[in-house]
CSV table of C-alpha atoms and ligand atoms in Angstrom, one decimal:
chain,number,residue,atom,x,y,z
A,1,MET,CA,29.3,0.2,-17.0
A,2,ALA,CA,25.6,0.0,-16.3
A,3,ARG,CA,24.3,1.7,-13.1
A,4,THR,CA,22.3,-0.5,-10.8
A,5,VAL,CA,19.0,0.7,-9.4
A,6,LEU,CA,17.2,-1.1,-6.6
A,7,VAL,CA,13.4,-0.5,-6.7
A,8,LEU,CA,11.7,-1.4,-3.4
A,9,GLY,CA,8.4,-2.6,-4.7
A,10,GLY,CA,5.0,-4.1,-3.9
A,11,THR,CA,2.9,-1.3,-5.6
A,12,GLY,CA,1.6,-0.6,-9.1
A,13,GLU,CA,3.9,2.5,-9.1
A,14,ALA,CA,7.0,0.4,-8.5
A,15,ARG,CA,6.0,-2.0,-11.3
A,16,ARG,CA,5.5,0.9,-13.7
A,17,LEU,CA,8.7,2.5,-12.7
A,18,ALA,CA,10.6,-0.7,-13.3
A,19,GLU,CA,9.0,-0.9,-16.8
A,20,VAL,CA,10.3,2.6,-17.6
A,21,LEU,CA,13.8,2.1,-16.2
A,22,ALA,CA,14.2,-1.4,-17.6
A,23,ALA,CA,13.9,0.1,-21.1
A,24,VAL,CA,17.1,2.2,-20.5
A,25,PRO,CA,20.1,0.2,-21.7
A,26,GLU,CA,22.5,1.9,-19.3
A,27,LEU,CA,20.6,0.7,-16.2
A,28,ARG,CA,20.4,-2.6,-14.4
A,29,VAL,CA,17.1,-2.6,-12.6
A,30,VAL,CA,16.4,-4.9,-9.7
A,31,THR,CA,12.9,-4.9,-8.0
A,32,SER,CA,12.6,-6.2,-4.5
A,33,LEU,CA,9.3,-7.7,-3.3
A,34,ALA,CA,8.5,-8.7,0.3
A,35,GLY,CA,6.9,-12.0,-0.8
A,36,ARG,CA,3.5,-11.3,0.7
A,37,VAL,CA,1.5,-12.3,-2.4
A,38,SER,CA,1.9,-15.8,-3.7
A,39,SER,CA,1.5,-14.9,-7.4
A,40,PRO,CA,2.7,-11.3,-7.7
A,41,HIS,CA,2.6,-9.3,-11.0
A,42,LEU,CA,6.3,-9.3,-11.8
A,43,PRO,CA,7.9,-6.3,-13.3
A,44,PRO,CA,10.6,-6.4,-16.1
A,45,GLY,CA,14.2,-6.5,-15.1
A,46,GLU,CA,15.6,-8.6,-12.2
A,47,VAL,CA,13.4,-9.5,-9.3
A,48,ARG,CA,14.4,-10.6,-5.8
A,49,ILE,CA,11.8,-11.8,-3.3
A,50,GLY,CA,11.9,-11.8,0.5
A,51,GLY,CA,13.1,-9.5,3.3
A,52,PHE,CA,16.7,-8.4,3.7
A,53,ASP,CA,16.9,-9.2,7.4
A,54,GLY,CA,16.8,-5.6,8.6
A,55,VAL,CA,19.2,-2.7,8.1
A,56,GLU,CA,22.3,-4.8,8.3
A,57,GLY,CA,21.1,-7.2,5.7
A,58,LEU,CA,19.9,-4.5,3.3
A,59,ALA,CA,23.2,-2.6,3.6
A,60,ALA,CA,25.2,-5.8,2.9
A,61,TRP,CA,23.0,-6.5,-0.1
A,62,LEU,CA,23.4,-3.0,-1.5
A,63,ARG,CA,27.1,-3.3,-1.1
A,64,ALA,CA,27.4,-6.7,-2.6
A,65,GLU,CA,25.3,-5.8,-5.6
A,66,GLY,CA,27.0,-2.5,-6.2
A,67,VAL,CA,23.7,-0.5,-6.0
A,68,ASP,CA,24.1,3.1,-7.2
A,69,VAL,CA,20.6,4.4,-6.3
A,70,VAL,CA,17.6,3.1,-4.4
A,71,VAL,CA,14.0,4.1,-5.1
A,72,ASP,CA,11.6,3.2,-2.3
A,73,ALA,CA,8.3,2.8,-4.2
A,74,THR,CA,6.7,0.7,-1.4
A,75,HIS,CA,3.3,1.3,-0.1
A,76,PRO,CA,2.9,4.5,2.1
A,77,PHE,CA,2.1,2.2,5.1
A,78,ALA,CA,5.2,0.0,4.6
A,79,ALA,CA,7.1,2.0,7.2
A,80,ARG,CA,9.6,-0.6,8.3
A,81,ILE,CA,11.2,-1.2,5.0
A,82,THR,CA,11.3,2.5,4.4
A,83,ALA,CA,13.1,3.1,7.7
A,84,SER,CA,15.6,0.3,6.8
A,85,ALA,CA,16.2,2.0,3.4
A,86,VAL,CA,16.8,5.4,5.0
A,87,THR,CA,19.3,4.0,7.4
A,88,ALA,CA,21.1,1.6,5.1
A,89,THR,CA,21.5,4.2,2.2
A,90,SER,CA,22.6,7.0,4.5
A,91,ARG,CA,25.2,4.7,6.0
A,92,LEU,CA,26.6,3.8,2.6
A,93,GLY,CA,26.2,7.2,1.0
A,94,ILE,CA,23.8,5.9,-1.7
A,95,PRO,CA,21.1,8.2,-2.9
A,96,LEU,CA,17.6,7.3,-1.9
A,97,LEU,CA,14.4,8.6,-3.5
A,98,VAL,CA,10.9,7.8,-2.2
A,99,LEU,CA,8.1,7.5,-4.7
A,100,GLN,CA,4.8,7.8,-2.8
A,101,ARG,CA,1.5,8.5,-4.5
A,102,PRO,CA,-0.5,11.3,-2.9
A,103,GLY,CA,-3.1,10.6,-0.2
A,104,TRP,CA,-6.8,11.0,-0.7
A,105,ARG,CA,-8.6,14.3,-0.1
A,106,GLU,CA,-12.1,14.6,1.2
A,107,SER,CA,-14.6,16.3,-1.0
A,108,ASP,CA,-18.2,17.6,-0.7
A,109,GLY,CA,-20.5,14.8,0.4
A,110,ASP,CA,-17.8,12.8,2.2
A,111,ASP,CA,-18.2,11.7,5.8
A,112,TRP,CA,-14.7,10.6,6.7
A,113,ARG,CA,-13.5,9.8,10.2
A,114,TRP,CA,-9.7,10.1,10.4
A,115,VAL,CA,-7.9,7.8,12.9
A,116,GLY,CA,-4.3,7.2,13.8
A,117,SER,CA,-4.0,3.5,13.4
A,118,VAL,CA,-5.9,0.3,12.4
A,119,SER,CA,-6.5,-0.4,16.1
A,120,ASP,CA,-8.1,3.0,16.5
A,121,ALA,CA,-10.3,2.3,13.5
A,122,ALA,CA,-11.5,-0.9,15.1
A,123,GLU,CA,-12.2,0.9,18.3
A,124,LEU,CA,-14.2,3.6,16.6
A,125,LEU,CA,-16.1,1.3,14.3
A,126,PRO,CA,-19.1,0.2,16.4
A,127,SER,CA,-20.0,3.9,17.0
A,128,VAL,CA,-20.1,4.5,13.2
A,129,GLY,CA,-21.9,1.5,11.7
A,130,ARG,CA,-23.0,-2.1,12.0
A,131,ARG,CA,-22.0,-3.7,8.7
A,132,ALA,CA,-18.4,-2.9,7.7
A,133,LEU,CA,-16.3,-3.4,4.6
A,134,LEU,CA,-12.7,-3.7,5.7
A,135,THR,CA,-10.1,-2.8,3.1
A,136,VAL,CA,-7.0,-2.5,5.3
A,137,GLY,CA,-5.1,-5.6,4.1
A,138,ARG,CA,-5.4,-9.2,5.3
A,139,GLN,CA,-2.5,-8.8,7.8
A,140,GLU,CA,-4.2,-6.0,9.7
A,141,LEU,CA,-7.5,-7.7,10.6
A,142,ALA,CA,-6.7,-8.8,14.1
A,143,PRO,CA,-8.1,-5.7,15.9
A,144,PHE,CA,-11.5,-6.3,14.2
A,145,THR,CA,-12.0,-9.9,15.3
A,146,ARG,CA,-13.1,-8.9,18.8
A,147,LEU,CA,-16.1,-6.9,17.3
A,148,SER,CA,-18.5,-9.7,17.8
A,149,ASP,CA,-21.6,-7.5,17.5
A,150,MET,CA,-20.7,-6.3,14.0
A,151,TRP,CA,-21.1,-7.9,10.6
A,152,LEU,CA,-17.7,-7.7,8.9
A,153,LEU,CA,-16.6,-8.3,5.3
A,154,ALA,CA,-12.8,-8.1,4.6
A,155,ARG,CA,-11.6,-7.6,1.1
A,156,SER,CA,-8.1,-8.8,0.3
A,157,ILE,CA,-6.0,-10.3,-2.5
A,158,GLU,CA,-5.4,-13.5,-0.7
A,159,GLN,CA,-7.4,-15.4,2.0
A,160,PRO,CA,-6.8,-13.9,5.5
A,161,ASP,CA,-5.3,-16.2,8.0
A,162,LEU,CA,-7.9,-15.2,10.6
A,163,PRO,CA,-11.4,-16.6,10.6
A,164,VAL,CA,-13.1,-13.6,9.0
A,165,ARG,CA,-15.7,-13.4,6.2
A,166,ALA,CA,-13.7,-12.4,3.1
A,167,VAL,CA,-14.1,-11.5,-0.5
A,168,LEU,CA,-10.9,-12.0,-2.5
A,169,ALA,CA,-10.2,-9.5,-5.2
A,170,ARG,CA,-7.3,-7.5,-6.6
A,171,GLY,CA,-7.8,-3.9,-7.7
A,172,PRO,CA,-8.2,-1.6,-9.5
A,173,PHE,CA,-11.9,-1.5,-9.0
A,174,THR,CA,-14.6,0.5,-10.8
A,175,VAL,CA,-17.2,2.7,-9.1
A,176,GLU,CA,-19.9,0.5,-10.5
A,177,SER,CA,-18.5,-2.7,-9.0
A,178,GLU,CA,-17.9,-1.0,-5.7
A,179,LEU,CA,-21.5,0.3,-5.6
A,180,ALA,CA,-22.7,-3.2,-6.3
A,181,LEU,CA,-20.5,-4.7,-3.5
A,182,LEU,CA,-21.7,-2.1,-1.0
A,183,ARG,CA,-25.3,-2.6,-1.9
A,184,GLU,CA,-25.1,-6.4,-2.1
A,185,HIS,CA,-23.9,-6.6,1.5
A,186,ASP,CA,-25.8,-3.7,2.8
A,187,ILE,CA,-22.6,-2.1,4.0
A,188,ASP,CA,-23.0,1.0,6.2
A,189,VAL,CA,-19.3,1.8,6.9
A,190,VAL,CA,-16.1,1.4,5.0
A,191,VAL,CA,-12.7,1.1,6.6
A,192,THR,CA,-9.6,1.9,4.7
A,193,LYS,CA,-6.0,3.2,5.0
A,194,ASP,CA,-5.2,6.4,3.3
A,195,SER,CA,-3.3,4.5,0.5
A,196,GLY,CA,-4.1,6.9,-2.3
A,197,GLY,CA,-4.5,5.9,-5.9
A,198,ASP,CA,-7.7,4.1,-7.0
A,199,ASP,CA,-10.5,5.8,-5.1
A,200,ALA,CA,-13.5,3.9,-6.5
A,201,LYS,CA,-14.6,2.7,-3.1
A,202,LEU,CA,-14.5,6.3,-1.8
A,203,VAL,CA,-16.6,7.6,-4.6
A,204,ALA,CA,-19.1,4.7,-4.1
A,205,ALA,CA,-19.3,5.4,-0.4
A,206,ARG,CA,-19.9,9.1,-1.1
A,207,ARG,CA,-22.7,8.3,-3.6
A,208,LEU,CA,-24.4,6.0,-1.0
A,209,ALA,CA,-23.8,8.5,1.9
A,210,ILE,CA,-21.8,5.8,3.7
A,211,PRO,CA,-19.2,7.0,6.3
A,212,VAL,CA,-15.6,6.0,5.9
A,213,VAL,CA,-13.1,5.3,8.7
A,214,ILE,CA,-9.8,6.2,7.3
A,215,VAL,CA,-6.3,5.6,8.8
A,216,ARG,CA,-3.8,8.4,8.5
A,217,ARG,CA,-0.4,7.6,6.9
A,218,PRO,CA,2.8,7.4,8.8
A,219,SER,CA,5.0,10.4,8.3
A,220,PRO,CA,7.1,10.2,5.2
A,221,PRO,CA,10.9,10.0,5.7
A,222,ALA,CA,13.1,13.1,5.6
A,223,VAL,CA,14.4,12.4,2.1
A,224,THR,CA,13.4,13.5,-1.3
A,225,VAL,CA,9.8,12.3,-2.0
A,226,VAL,CA,8.2,12.4,-5.4
A,227,SER,CA,4.6,11.5,-6.2
A,228,THR,CA,4.7,10.2,-9.8
A,229,VAL,CA,6.5,7.5,-11.7
A,230,ASP,CA,7.7,10.1,-14.3
A,231,GLN,CA,9.2,12.3,-11.6
A,232,ALA,CA,11.0,9.3,-10.1
A,233,ALA,CA,12.2,8.1,-13.5
A,234,ASN,CA,13.5,11.5,-14.5
A,235,ARG,CA,15.6,11.7,-11.3
A,236,VAL,CA,17.1,8.3,-11.9
A,237,ILE,CA,17.8,8.3,-15.6
B,301,NAP,P1,6.8,-3.2,6.2
B,301,NAP,O1,6.0,-3.4,7.5
B,301,NAP,O2,7.5,-2.0,6.0
B,301,NAP,O3,7.9,-4.4,6.1
B,301,NAP,C1,8.0,-5.5,7.0
B,301,NAP,C2,9.2,-6.2,6.5
B,301,NAP,O4,9.0,-6.9,5.2
B,301,NAP,C3,10.5,-5.4,6.3
B,301,NAP,O5,11.1,-5.1,7.5
B,301,NAP,C4,11.3,-6.2,5.3
B,301,NAP,O6,11.9,-7.3,5.9
B,301,NAP,C5,10.2,-6.8,4.4
B,301,NAP,N1,9.9,-6.0,3.2
B,301,NAP,C6,8.9,-5.1,3.1
B,301,NAP,N2,8.9,-4.6,1.8
B,301,NAP,C7,9.9,-5.2,1.2
B,301,NAP,C8,10.4,-5.2,-0.1
B,301,NAP,N3,9.8,-4.4,-1.1
B,301,NAP,N4,11.4,-5.9,-0.4
B,301,NAP,C9,12.0,-6.7,0.5
B,301,NAP,N5,11.6,-6.8,1.7
B,301,NAP,C10,10.5,-6.1,2.1
B,301,NAP,O7,5.9,-3.6,5.0
B,301,NAP,P2,4.5,-4.2,4.9
B,301,NAP,O8,3.5,-3.2,5.3
B,301,NAP,O9,4.5,-5.6,5.5
B,301,NAP,O10,4.4,-4.4,3.3
B,301,NAP,C11,5.1,-5.5,2.6
B,301,NAP,C12,5.1,-5.2,1.2
B,301,NAP,O11,3.7,-5.1,0.7
B,301,NAP,C13,5.8,-3.9,0.8
B,301,NAP,O12,6.6,-4.2,-0.2
B,301,NAP,C14,4.6,-3.0,0.3
B,301,NAP,O13,5.0,-2.2,-0.7
B,301,NAP,C15,3.5,-4.0,0.0
B,301,NAP,N6,2.2,-3.4,0.3
B,301,NAP,C16,1.9,-3.0,1.6
B,301,NAP,C17,0.7,-2.5,1.9
B,301,NAP,C18,0.3,-2.0,3.2
B,301,NAP,O14,-0.8,-1.6,3.4
B,301,NAP,N7,1.2,-2.0,4.2
B,301,NAP,C19,-0.3,-2.5,0.8
B,301,NAP,C20,0.0,-2.9,-0.4
B,301,NAP,C21,1.3,-3.4,-0.7
B,301,NAP,P3,13.4,-7.2,6.4
B,301,NAP,O15,13.4,-6.3,7.6
B,301,NAP,O16,13.7,-8.6,6.7
B,301,NAP,O17,14.2,-6.6,5.3
């Protein structure tokens, strides 16, 4: 009988993992998406969309679907679904693997200001620059809206609900396009979470000697964490 793998998704890594696993005949692969993006890039295999209703809902779903292994390949900042996965799988005795791409590392020429939260980033921002590019996700913009003395440009996949100036785009981006964006708007500070992966905006900021306010990741859960799709696939197959 096929083994059932639940991939908690919402990242490029989750999609690539589902592609690898869906090619294995002995596996039934279900990817779960939160439903934040209205036209997501769907992976192969089965897809379910929407929250589980917390730990109880997730545990009930895992039991009902006969899930054998869970891979949490959600974004490093998606801490609530990760906490749900840790609790639900340990309660049911189902193995859980976390796939999390490595965070970014500063290199020569960088001027990064590490902060503990998006709110802390907003608090620090006026002391760092006057014209900011915000790449923290459209649902994290609220703390910035009170910075009335600053010129702000948010970049997100979909239009933010808040009344902020926004440019809509979905990565990955190139260094050239990031340089063009920063120059076009005369940006003097970039705000980001330490998401890892595509670092074009950080390279562009370095080249233009623009400081970056960067939000630290939440701590990873105390389960096995791997950093590449291949490592995750090898452990599941
Ligand atoms: P979160 O704070 O950890 O999750 C909030 C709630 O959304 C969870 O409690 C869960 O609802 C539901 N949820 C989240 N991920 C889910 C998934 N893969 N499948 C089913 N339900 C899910 O997460 P978030 O920061 O809002 O992120 C939502 C999704 O966007 C994640 O899948 C993540 O991979 C993706 N994403 C997040 C970021 C980011 O910066 N946070 C960036 C890029 C992509 P219930 O409690 O009802 O189960």
